mmCIF file of C-alpha atoms in Angstrom:
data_model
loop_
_atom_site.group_PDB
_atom_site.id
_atom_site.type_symbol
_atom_site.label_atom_id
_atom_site.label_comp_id
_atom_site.label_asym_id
_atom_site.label_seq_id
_atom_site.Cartn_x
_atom_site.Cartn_y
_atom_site.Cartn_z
ATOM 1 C CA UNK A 79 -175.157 -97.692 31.567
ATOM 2 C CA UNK A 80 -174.473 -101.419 31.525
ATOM 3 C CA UNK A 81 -175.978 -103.292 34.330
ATOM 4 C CA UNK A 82 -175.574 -106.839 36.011
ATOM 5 C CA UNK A 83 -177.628 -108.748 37.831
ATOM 6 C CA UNK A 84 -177.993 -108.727 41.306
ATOM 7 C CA UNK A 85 -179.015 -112.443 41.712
ATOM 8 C CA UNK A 86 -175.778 -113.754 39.651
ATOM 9 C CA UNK A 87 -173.715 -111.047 42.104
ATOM 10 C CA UNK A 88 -175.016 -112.582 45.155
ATOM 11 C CA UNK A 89 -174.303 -116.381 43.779
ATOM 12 C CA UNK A 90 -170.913 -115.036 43.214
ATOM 13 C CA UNK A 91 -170.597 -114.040 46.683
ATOM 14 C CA UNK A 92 -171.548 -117.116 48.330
ATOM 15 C CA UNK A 93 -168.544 -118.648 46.488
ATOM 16 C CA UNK A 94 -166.060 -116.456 46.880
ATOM 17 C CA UNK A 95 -166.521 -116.874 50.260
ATOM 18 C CA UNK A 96 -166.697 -120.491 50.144
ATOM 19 C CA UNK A 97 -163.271 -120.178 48.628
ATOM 20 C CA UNK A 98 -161.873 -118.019 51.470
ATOM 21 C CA UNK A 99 -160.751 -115.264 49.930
ATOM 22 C CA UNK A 100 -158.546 -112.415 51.477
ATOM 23 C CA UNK A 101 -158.896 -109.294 52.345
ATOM 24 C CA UNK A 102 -156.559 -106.904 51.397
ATOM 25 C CA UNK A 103 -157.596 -102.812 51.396
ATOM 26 C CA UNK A 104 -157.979 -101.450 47.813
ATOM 27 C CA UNK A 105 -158.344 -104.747 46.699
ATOM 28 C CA UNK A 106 -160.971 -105.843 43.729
ATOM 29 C CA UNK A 107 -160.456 -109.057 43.195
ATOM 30 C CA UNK A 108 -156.937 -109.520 42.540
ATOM 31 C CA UNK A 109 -154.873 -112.541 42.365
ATOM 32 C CA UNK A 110 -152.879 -111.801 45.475
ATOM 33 C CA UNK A 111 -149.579 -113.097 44.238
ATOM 34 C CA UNK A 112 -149.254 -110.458 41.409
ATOM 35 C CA UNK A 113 -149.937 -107.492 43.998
ATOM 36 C CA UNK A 114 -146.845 -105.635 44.279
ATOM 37 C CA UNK A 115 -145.399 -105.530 47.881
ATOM 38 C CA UNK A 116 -146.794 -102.551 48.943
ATOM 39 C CA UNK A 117 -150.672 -103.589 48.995
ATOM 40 C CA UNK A 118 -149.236 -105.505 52.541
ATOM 41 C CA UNK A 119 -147.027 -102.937 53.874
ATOM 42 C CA UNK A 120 -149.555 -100.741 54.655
ATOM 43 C CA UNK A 121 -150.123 -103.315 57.491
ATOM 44 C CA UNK A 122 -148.140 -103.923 60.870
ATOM 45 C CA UNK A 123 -147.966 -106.559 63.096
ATOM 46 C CA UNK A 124 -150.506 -109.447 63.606
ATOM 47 C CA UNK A 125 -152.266 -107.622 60.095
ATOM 48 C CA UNK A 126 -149.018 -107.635 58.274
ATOM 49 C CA UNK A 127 -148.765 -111.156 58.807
ATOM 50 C CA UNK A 128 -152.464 -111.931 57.843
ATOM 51 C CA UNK A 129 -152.027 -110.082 55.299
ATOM 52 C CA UNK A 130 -148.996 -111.973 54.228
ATOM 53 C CA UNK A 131 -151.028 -115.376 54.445
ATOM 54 C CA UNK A 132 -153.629 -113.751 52.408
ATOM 55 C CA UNK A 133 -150.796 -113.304 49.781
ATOM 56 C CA UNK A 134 -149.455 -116.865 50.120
ATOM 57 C CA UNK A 135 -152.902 -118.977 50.317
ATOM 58 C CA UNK A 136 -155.900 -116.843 48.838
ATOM 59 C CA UNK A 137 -156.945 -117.633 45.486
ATOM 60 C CA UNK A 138 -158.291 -113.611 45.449
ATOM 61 C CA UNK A 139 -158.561 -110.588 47.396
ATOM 62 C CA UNK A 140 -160.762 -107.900 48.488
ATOM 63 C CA UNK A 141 -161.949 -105.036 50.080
ATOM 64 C CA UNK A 142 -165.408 -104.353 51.247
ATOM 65 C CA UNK A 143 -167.097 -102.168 48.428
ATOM 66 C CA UNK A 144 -164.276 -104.006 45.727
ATOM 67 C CA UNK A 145 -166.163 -107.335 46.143
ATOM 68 C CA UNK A 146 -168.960 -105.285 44.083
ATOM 69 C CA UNK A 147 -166.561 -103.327 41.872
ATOM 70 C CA UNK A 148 -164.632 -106.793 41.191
ATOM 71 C CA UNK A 149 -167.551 -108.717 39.835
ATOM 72 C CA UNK A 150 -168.733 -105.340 38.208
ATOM 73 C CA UNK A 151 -165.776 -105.069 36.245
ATOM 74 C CA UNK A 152 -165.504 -109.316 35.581
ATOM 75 C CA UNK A 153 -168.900 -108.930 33.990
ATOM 76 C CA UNK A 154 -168.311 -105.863 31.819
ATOM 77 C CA UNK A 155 -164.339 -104.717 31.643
ATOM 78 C CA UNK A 156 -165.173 -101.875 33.300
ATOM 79 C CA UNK A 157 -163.558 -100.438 36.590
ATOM 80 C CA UNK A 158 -165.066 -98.152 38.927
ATOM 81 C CA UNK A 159 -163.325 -97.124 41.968
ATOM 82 C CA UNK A 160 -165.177 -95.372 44.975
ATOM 83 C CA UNK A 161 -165.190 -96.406 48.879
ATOM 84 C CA UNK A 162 -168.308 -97.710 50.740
ATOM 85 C CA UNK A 163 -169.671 -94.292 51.438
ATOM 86 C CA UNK A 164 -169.687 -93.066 47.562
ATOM 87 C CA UNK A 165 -171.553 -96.209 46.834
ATOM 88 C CA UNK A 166 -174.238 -95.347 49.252
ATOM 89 C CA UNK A 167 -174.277 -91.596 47.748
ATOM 90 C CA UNK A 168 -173.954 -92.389 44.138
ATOM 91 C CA UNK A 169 -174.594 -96.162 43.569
ATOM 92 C CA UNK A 170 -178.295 -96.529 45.155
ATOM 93 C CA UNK A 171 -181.295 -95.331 44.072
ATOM 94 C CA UNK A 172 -183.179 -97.058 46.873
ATOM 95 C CA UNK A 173 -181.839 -96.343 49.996
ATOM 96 C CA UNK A 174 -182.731 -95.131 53.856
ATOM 97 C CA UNK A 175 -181.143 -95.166 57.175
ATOM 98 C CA UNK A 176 -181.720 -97.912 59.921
ATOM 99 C CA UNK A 177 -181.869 -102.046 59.258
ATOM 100 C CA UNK A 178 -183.149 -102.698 55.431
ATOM 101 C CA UNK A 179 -186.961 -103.100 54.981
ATOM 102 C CA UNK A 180 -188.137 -106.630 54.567
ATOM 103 C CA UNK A 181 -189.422 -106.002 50.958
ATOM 104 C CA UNK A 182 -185.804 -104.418 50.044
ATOM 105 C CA UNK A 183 -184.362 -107.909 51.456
ATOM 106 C CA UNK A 184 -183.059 -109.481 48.142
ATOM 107 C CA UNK A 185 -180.056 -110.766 47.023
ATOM 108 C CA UNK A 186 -177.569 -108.900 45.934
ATOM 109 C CA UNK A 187 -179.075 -105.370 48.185
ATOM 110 C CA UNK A 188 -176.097 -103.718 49.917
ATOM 111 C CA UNK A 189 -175.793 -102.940 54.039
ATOM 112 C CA UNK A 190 -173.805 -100.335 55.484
ATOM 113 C CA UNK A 191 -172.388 -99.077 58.685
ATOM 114 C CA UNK A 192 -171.242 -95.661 59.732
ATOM 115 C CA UNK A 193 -172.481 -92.616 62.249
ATOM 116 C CA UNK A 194 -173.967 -90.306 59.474
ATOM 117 C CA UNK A 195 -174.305 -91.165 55.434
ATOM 118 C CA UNK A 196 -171.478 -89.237 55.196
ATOM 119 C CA UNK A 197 -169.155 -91.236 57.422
ATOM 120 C CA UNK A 198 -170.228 -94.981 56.383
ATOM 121 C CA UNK A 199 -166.969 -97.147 56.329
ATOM 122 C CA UNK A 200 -168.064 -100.745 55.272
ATOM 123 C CA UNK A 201 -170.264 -102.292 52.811
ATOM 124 C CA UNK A 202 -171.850 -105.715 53.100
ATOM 125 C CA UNK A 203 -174.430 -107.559 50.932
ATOM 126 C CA UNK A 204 -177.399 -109.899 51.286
ATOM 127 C CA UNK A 205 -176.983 -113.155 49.642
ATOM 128 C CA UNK A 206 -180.725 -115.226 50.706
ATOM 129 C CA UNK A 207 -182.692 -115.264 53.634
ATOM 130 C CA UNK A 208 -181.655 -117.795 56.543
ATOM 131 C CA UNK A 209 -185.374 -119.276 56.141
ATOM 132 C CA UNK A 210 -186.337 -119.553 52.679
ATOM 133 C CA UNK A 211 -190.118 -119.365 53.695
ATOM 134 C CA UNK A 212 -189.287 -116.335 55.613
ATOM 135 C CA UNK A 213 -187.818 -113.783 53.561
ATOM 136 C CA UNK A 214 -188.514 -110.841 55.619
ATOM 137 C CA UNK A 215 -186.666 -112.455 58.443
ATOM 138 C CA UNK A 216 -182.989 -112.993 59.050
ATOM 139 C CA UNK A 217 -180.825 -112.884 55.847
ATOM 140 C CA UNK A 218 -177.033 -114.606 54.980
ATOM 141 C CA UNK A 219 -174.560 -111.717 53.878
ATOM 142 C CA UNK A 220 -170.574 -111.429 52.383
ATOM 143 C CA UNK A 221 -168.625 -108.856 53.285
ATOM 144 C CA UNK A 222 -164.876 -108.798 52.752
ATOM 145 C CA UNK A 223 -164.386 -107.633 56.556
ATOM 146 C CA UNK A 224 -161.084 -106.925 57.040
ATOM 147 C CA UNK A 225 -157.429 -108.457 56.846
ATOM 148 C CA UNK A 226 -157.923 -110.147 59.716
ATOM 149 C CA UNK A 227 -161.321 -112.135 58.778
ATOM 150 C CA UNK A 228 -161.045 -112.081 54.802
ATOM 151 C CA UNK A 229 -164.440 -112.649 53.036
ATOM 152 C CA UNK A 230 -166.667 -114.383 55.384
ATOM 153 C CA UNK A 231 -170.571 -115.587 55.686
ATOM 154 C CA UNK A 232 -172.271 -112.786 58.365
ATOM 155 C CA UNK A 233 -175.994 -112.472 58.965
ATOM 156 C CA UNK A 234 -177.816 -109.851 58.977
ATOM 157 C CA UNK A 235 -179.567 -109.586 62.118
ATOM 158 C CA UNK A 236 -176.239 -110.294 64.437
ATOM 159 C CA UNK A 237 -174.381 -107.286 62.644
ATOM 160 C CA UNK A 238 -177.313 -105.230 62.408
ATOM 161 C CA UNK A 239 -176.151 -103.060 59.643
ATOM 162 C CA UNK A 240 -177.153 -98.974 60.300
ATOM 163 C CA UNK A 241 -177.770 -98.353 56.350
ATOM 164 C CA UNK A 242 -179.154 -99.767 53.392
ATOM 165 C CA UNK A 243 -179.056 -99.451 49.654
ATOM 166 C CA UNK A 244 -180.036 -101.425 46.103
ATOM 167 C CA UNK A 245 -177.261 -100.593 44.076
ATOM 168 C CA UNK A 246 -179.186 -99.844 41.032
ATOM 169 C CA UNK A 247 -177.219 -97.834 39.342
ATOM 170 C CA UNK A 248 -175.087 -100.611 38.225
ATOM 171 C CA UNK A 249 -176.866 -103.691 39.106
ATOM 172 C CA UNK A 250 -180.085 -105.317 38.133
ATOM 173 C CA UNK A 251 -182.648 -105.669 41.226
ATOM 174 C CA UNK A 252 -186.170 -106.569 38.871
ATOM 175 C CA UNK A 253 -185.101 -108.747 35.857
ATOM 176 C CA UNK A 254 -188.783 -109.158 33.891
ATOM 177 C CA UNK A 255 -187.556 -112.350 32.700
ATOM 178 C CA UNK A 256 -187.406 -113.318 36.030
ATOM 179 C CA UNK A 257 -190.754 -113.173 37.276
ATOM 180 C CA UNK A 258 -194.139 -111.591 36.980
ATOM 181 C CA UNK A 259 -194.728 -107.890 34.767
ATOM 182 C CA UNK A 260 -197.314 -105.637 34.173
ATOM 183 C CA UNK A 261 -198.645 -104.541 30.743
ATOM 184 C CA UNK A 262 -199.411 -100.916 30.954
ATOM 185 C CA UNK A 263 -202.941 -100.797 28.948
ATOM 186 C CA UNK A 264 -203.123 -96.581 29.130
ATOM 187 C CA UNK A 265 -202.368 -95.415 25.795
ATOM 188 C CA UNK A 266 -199.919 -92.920 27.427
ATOM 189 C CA UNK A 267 -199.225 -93.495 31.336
ATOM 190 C CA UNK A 268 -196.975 -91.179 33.463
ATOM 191 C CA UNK A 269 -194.862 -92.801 36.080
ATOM 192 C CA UNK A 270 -194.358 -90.512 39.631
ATOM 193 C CA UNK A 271 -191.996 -90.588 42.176
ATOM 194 C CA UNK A 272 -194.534 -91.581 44.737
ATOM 195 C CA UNK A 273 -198.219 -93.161 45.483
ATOM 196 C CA UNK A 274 -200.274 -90.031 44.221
ATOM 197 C CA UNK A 275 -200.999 -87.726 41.485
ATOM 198 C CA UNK A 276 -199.102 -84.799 43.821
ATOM 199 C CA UNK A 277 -195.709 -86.567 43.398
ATOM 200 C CA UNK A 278 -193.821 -85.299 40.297
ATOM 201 C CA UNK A 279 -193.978 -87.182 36.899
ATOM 202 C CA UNK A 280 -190.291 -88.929 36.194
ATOM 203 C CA UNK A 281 -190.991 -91.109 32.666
ATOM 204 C CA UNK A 282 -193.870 -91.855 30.687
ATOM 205 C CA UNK A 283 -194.477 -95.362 29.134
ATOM 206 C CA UNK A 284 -196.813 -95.779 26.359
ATOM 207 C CA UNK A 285 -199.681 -98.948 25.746
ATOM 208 C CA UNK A 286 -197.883 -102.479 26.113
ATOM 209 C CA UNK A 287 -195.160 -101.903 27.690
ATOM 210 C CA UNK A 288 -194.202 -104.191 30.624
ATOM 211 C CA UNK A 289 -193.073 -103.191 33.907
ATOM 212 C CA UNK A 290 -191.512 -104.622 36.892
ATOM 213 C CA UNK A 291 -194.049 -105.153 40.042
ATOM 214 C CA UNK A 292 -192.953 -104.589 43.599
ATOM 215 C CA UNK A 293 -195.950 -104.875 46.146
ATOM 216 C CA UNK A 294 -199.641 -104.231 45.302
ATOM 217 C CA UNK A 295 -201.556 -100.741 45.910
ATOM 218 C CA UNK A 296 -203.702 -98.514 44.280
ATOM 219 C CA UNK A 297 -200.449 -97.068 43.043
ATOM 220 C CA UNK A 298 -198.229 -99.946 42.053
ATOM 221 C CA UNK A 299 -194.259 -99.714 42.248
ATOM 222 C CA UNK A 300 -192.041 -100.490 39.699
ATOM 223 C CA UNK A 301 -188.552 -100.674 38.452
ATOM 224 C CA UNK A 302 -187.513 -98.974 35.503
ATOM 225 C CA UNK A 303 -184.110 -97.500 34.767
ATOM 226 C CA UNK A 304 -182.671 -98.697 38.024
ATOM 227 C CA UNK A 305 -185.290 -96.725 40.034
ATOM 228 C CA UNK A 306 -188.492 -97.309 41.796
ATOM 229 C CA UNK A 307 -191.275 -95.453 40.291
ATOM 230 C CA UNK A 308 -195.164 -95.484 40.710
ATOM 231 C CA UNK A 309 -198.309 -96.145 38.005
ATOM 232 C CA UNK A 310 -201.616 -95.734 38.829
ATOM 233 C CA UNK A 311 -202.746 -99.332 39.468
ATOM 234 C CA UNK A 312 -205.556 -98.917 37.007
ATOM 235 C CA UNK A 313 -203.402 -98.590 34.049
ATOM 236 C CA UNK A 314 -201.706 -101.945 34.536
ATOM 237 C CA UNK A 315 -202.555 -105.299 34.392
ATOM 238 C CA UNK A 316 -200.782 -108.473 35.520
ATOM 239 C CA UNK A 317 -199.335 -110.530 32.455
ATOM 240 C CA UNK A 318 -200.480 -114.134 32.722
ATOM 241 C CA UNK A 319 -198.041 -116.037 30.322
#
């Protein structure tokens, strides 16, 4: 499965918004002037007639969860079609009910509202926190919010957002060239689902191979495959260069 990278996906959004792009539903990223007429006659009224600007001034349009299938399919060629509530099911690995965690706050990490998991209906993502020395705090987000807004700047904290996900499944939340790794120095370590030996083994990784840190523990998370995964701290070590 080819991945992207988060970080680049959340620069992208910034400036797609700072372009004031459209809205338009089904929309990935089209250029608005070669949709067919039908993609705005499934409006009426004051929405028809956004929807018509849209058509006339917007360099590209959107929907919510195509602003992540657009730039998806820019990056790779390939197109994968699914609402807001299939990304949350199938797209995230990490992923829980309520406002998102302050460690999962990082750009590109996706926000969603709906009643149950299996009724979300919009999609939103973090693009970097309001305070930059504050990163569990308030957080800028993109979401294509509908006809009548197009893709706008939103924060966090005044839309409070009921769900949260890292869309790992196609995009790339812990790049190791990024930042700081661990060397696993067992000769053959086995990663678990959780903090403790009880949790059930999901990979092993064998003597030098570098992992992905999240916070520390005596059980240290990391990324690998998309997924967060635990190593018994002892078996790891910091890399220094």
């Amino acid at each position: 499965m080819t991945k992207v990278s988060a970080k680049a996906f959340a620069a992208f959004l910034e400036e797609r918004a700072a372009k004031k792009d459209g809205y338009i539903m089904g929309a990935t990223g089209q250029a608005p002037g070669r949709l067919s007429s039908r993609w705005f006659s499934q409006y009426s009224g004051r929405q028809y007639e956004k929807a018509l600007y849209w058509r006339a001034h917007a360099e590209r349009v959107w929907d919510c969860n195509g602003l992540a299938e657009g730039y998806y399919a820019d990056k790779t060629g390939k197109r994968v079609n699914v609402r807001a509530r299939d990304n949350y099911a199938a797209w995230c690995g990490a992923k829980g009910r309520g406002l998102i965690p302050p460690e999962r706050r990082v750009p590109g990490a996706a926000v969603f509202w709906g009643t149950s998991a299996a009724k979300i209906t919009h999609v939103a993502f973090l693009t970097r926190p309001v305070d930059e020395a504050r990163p569990e705090g308030d957080w800028h987000m993109v979401e294509a919010r509908g006809v009548l807004y197009g893709v706008v700047n939103t924060r966090l904290l005044a839309r409070r957002p009921s769900w949260w996900g890292w869309m790992d499944r196609y995009f790339e939340y812990g790049d190791p060239d990024e930042g700081a790794t661990l060397t696993v120095t067992g000769s053959s370590v086995r990663l678990r689902e959780g903090p403790g030996t009880s949790y059930a083994i999901a990979d092993t990784v064998k003597k030098g191979a570098r992992l992905v840190p999240a916070v520390p523990d005596s059980w240290t998370p990391v990324l690998r495959g998309g997924r967060c995964l635990w190593i018994k701290s002892d078996y790891v070590k910091p890399d220094t260069a």
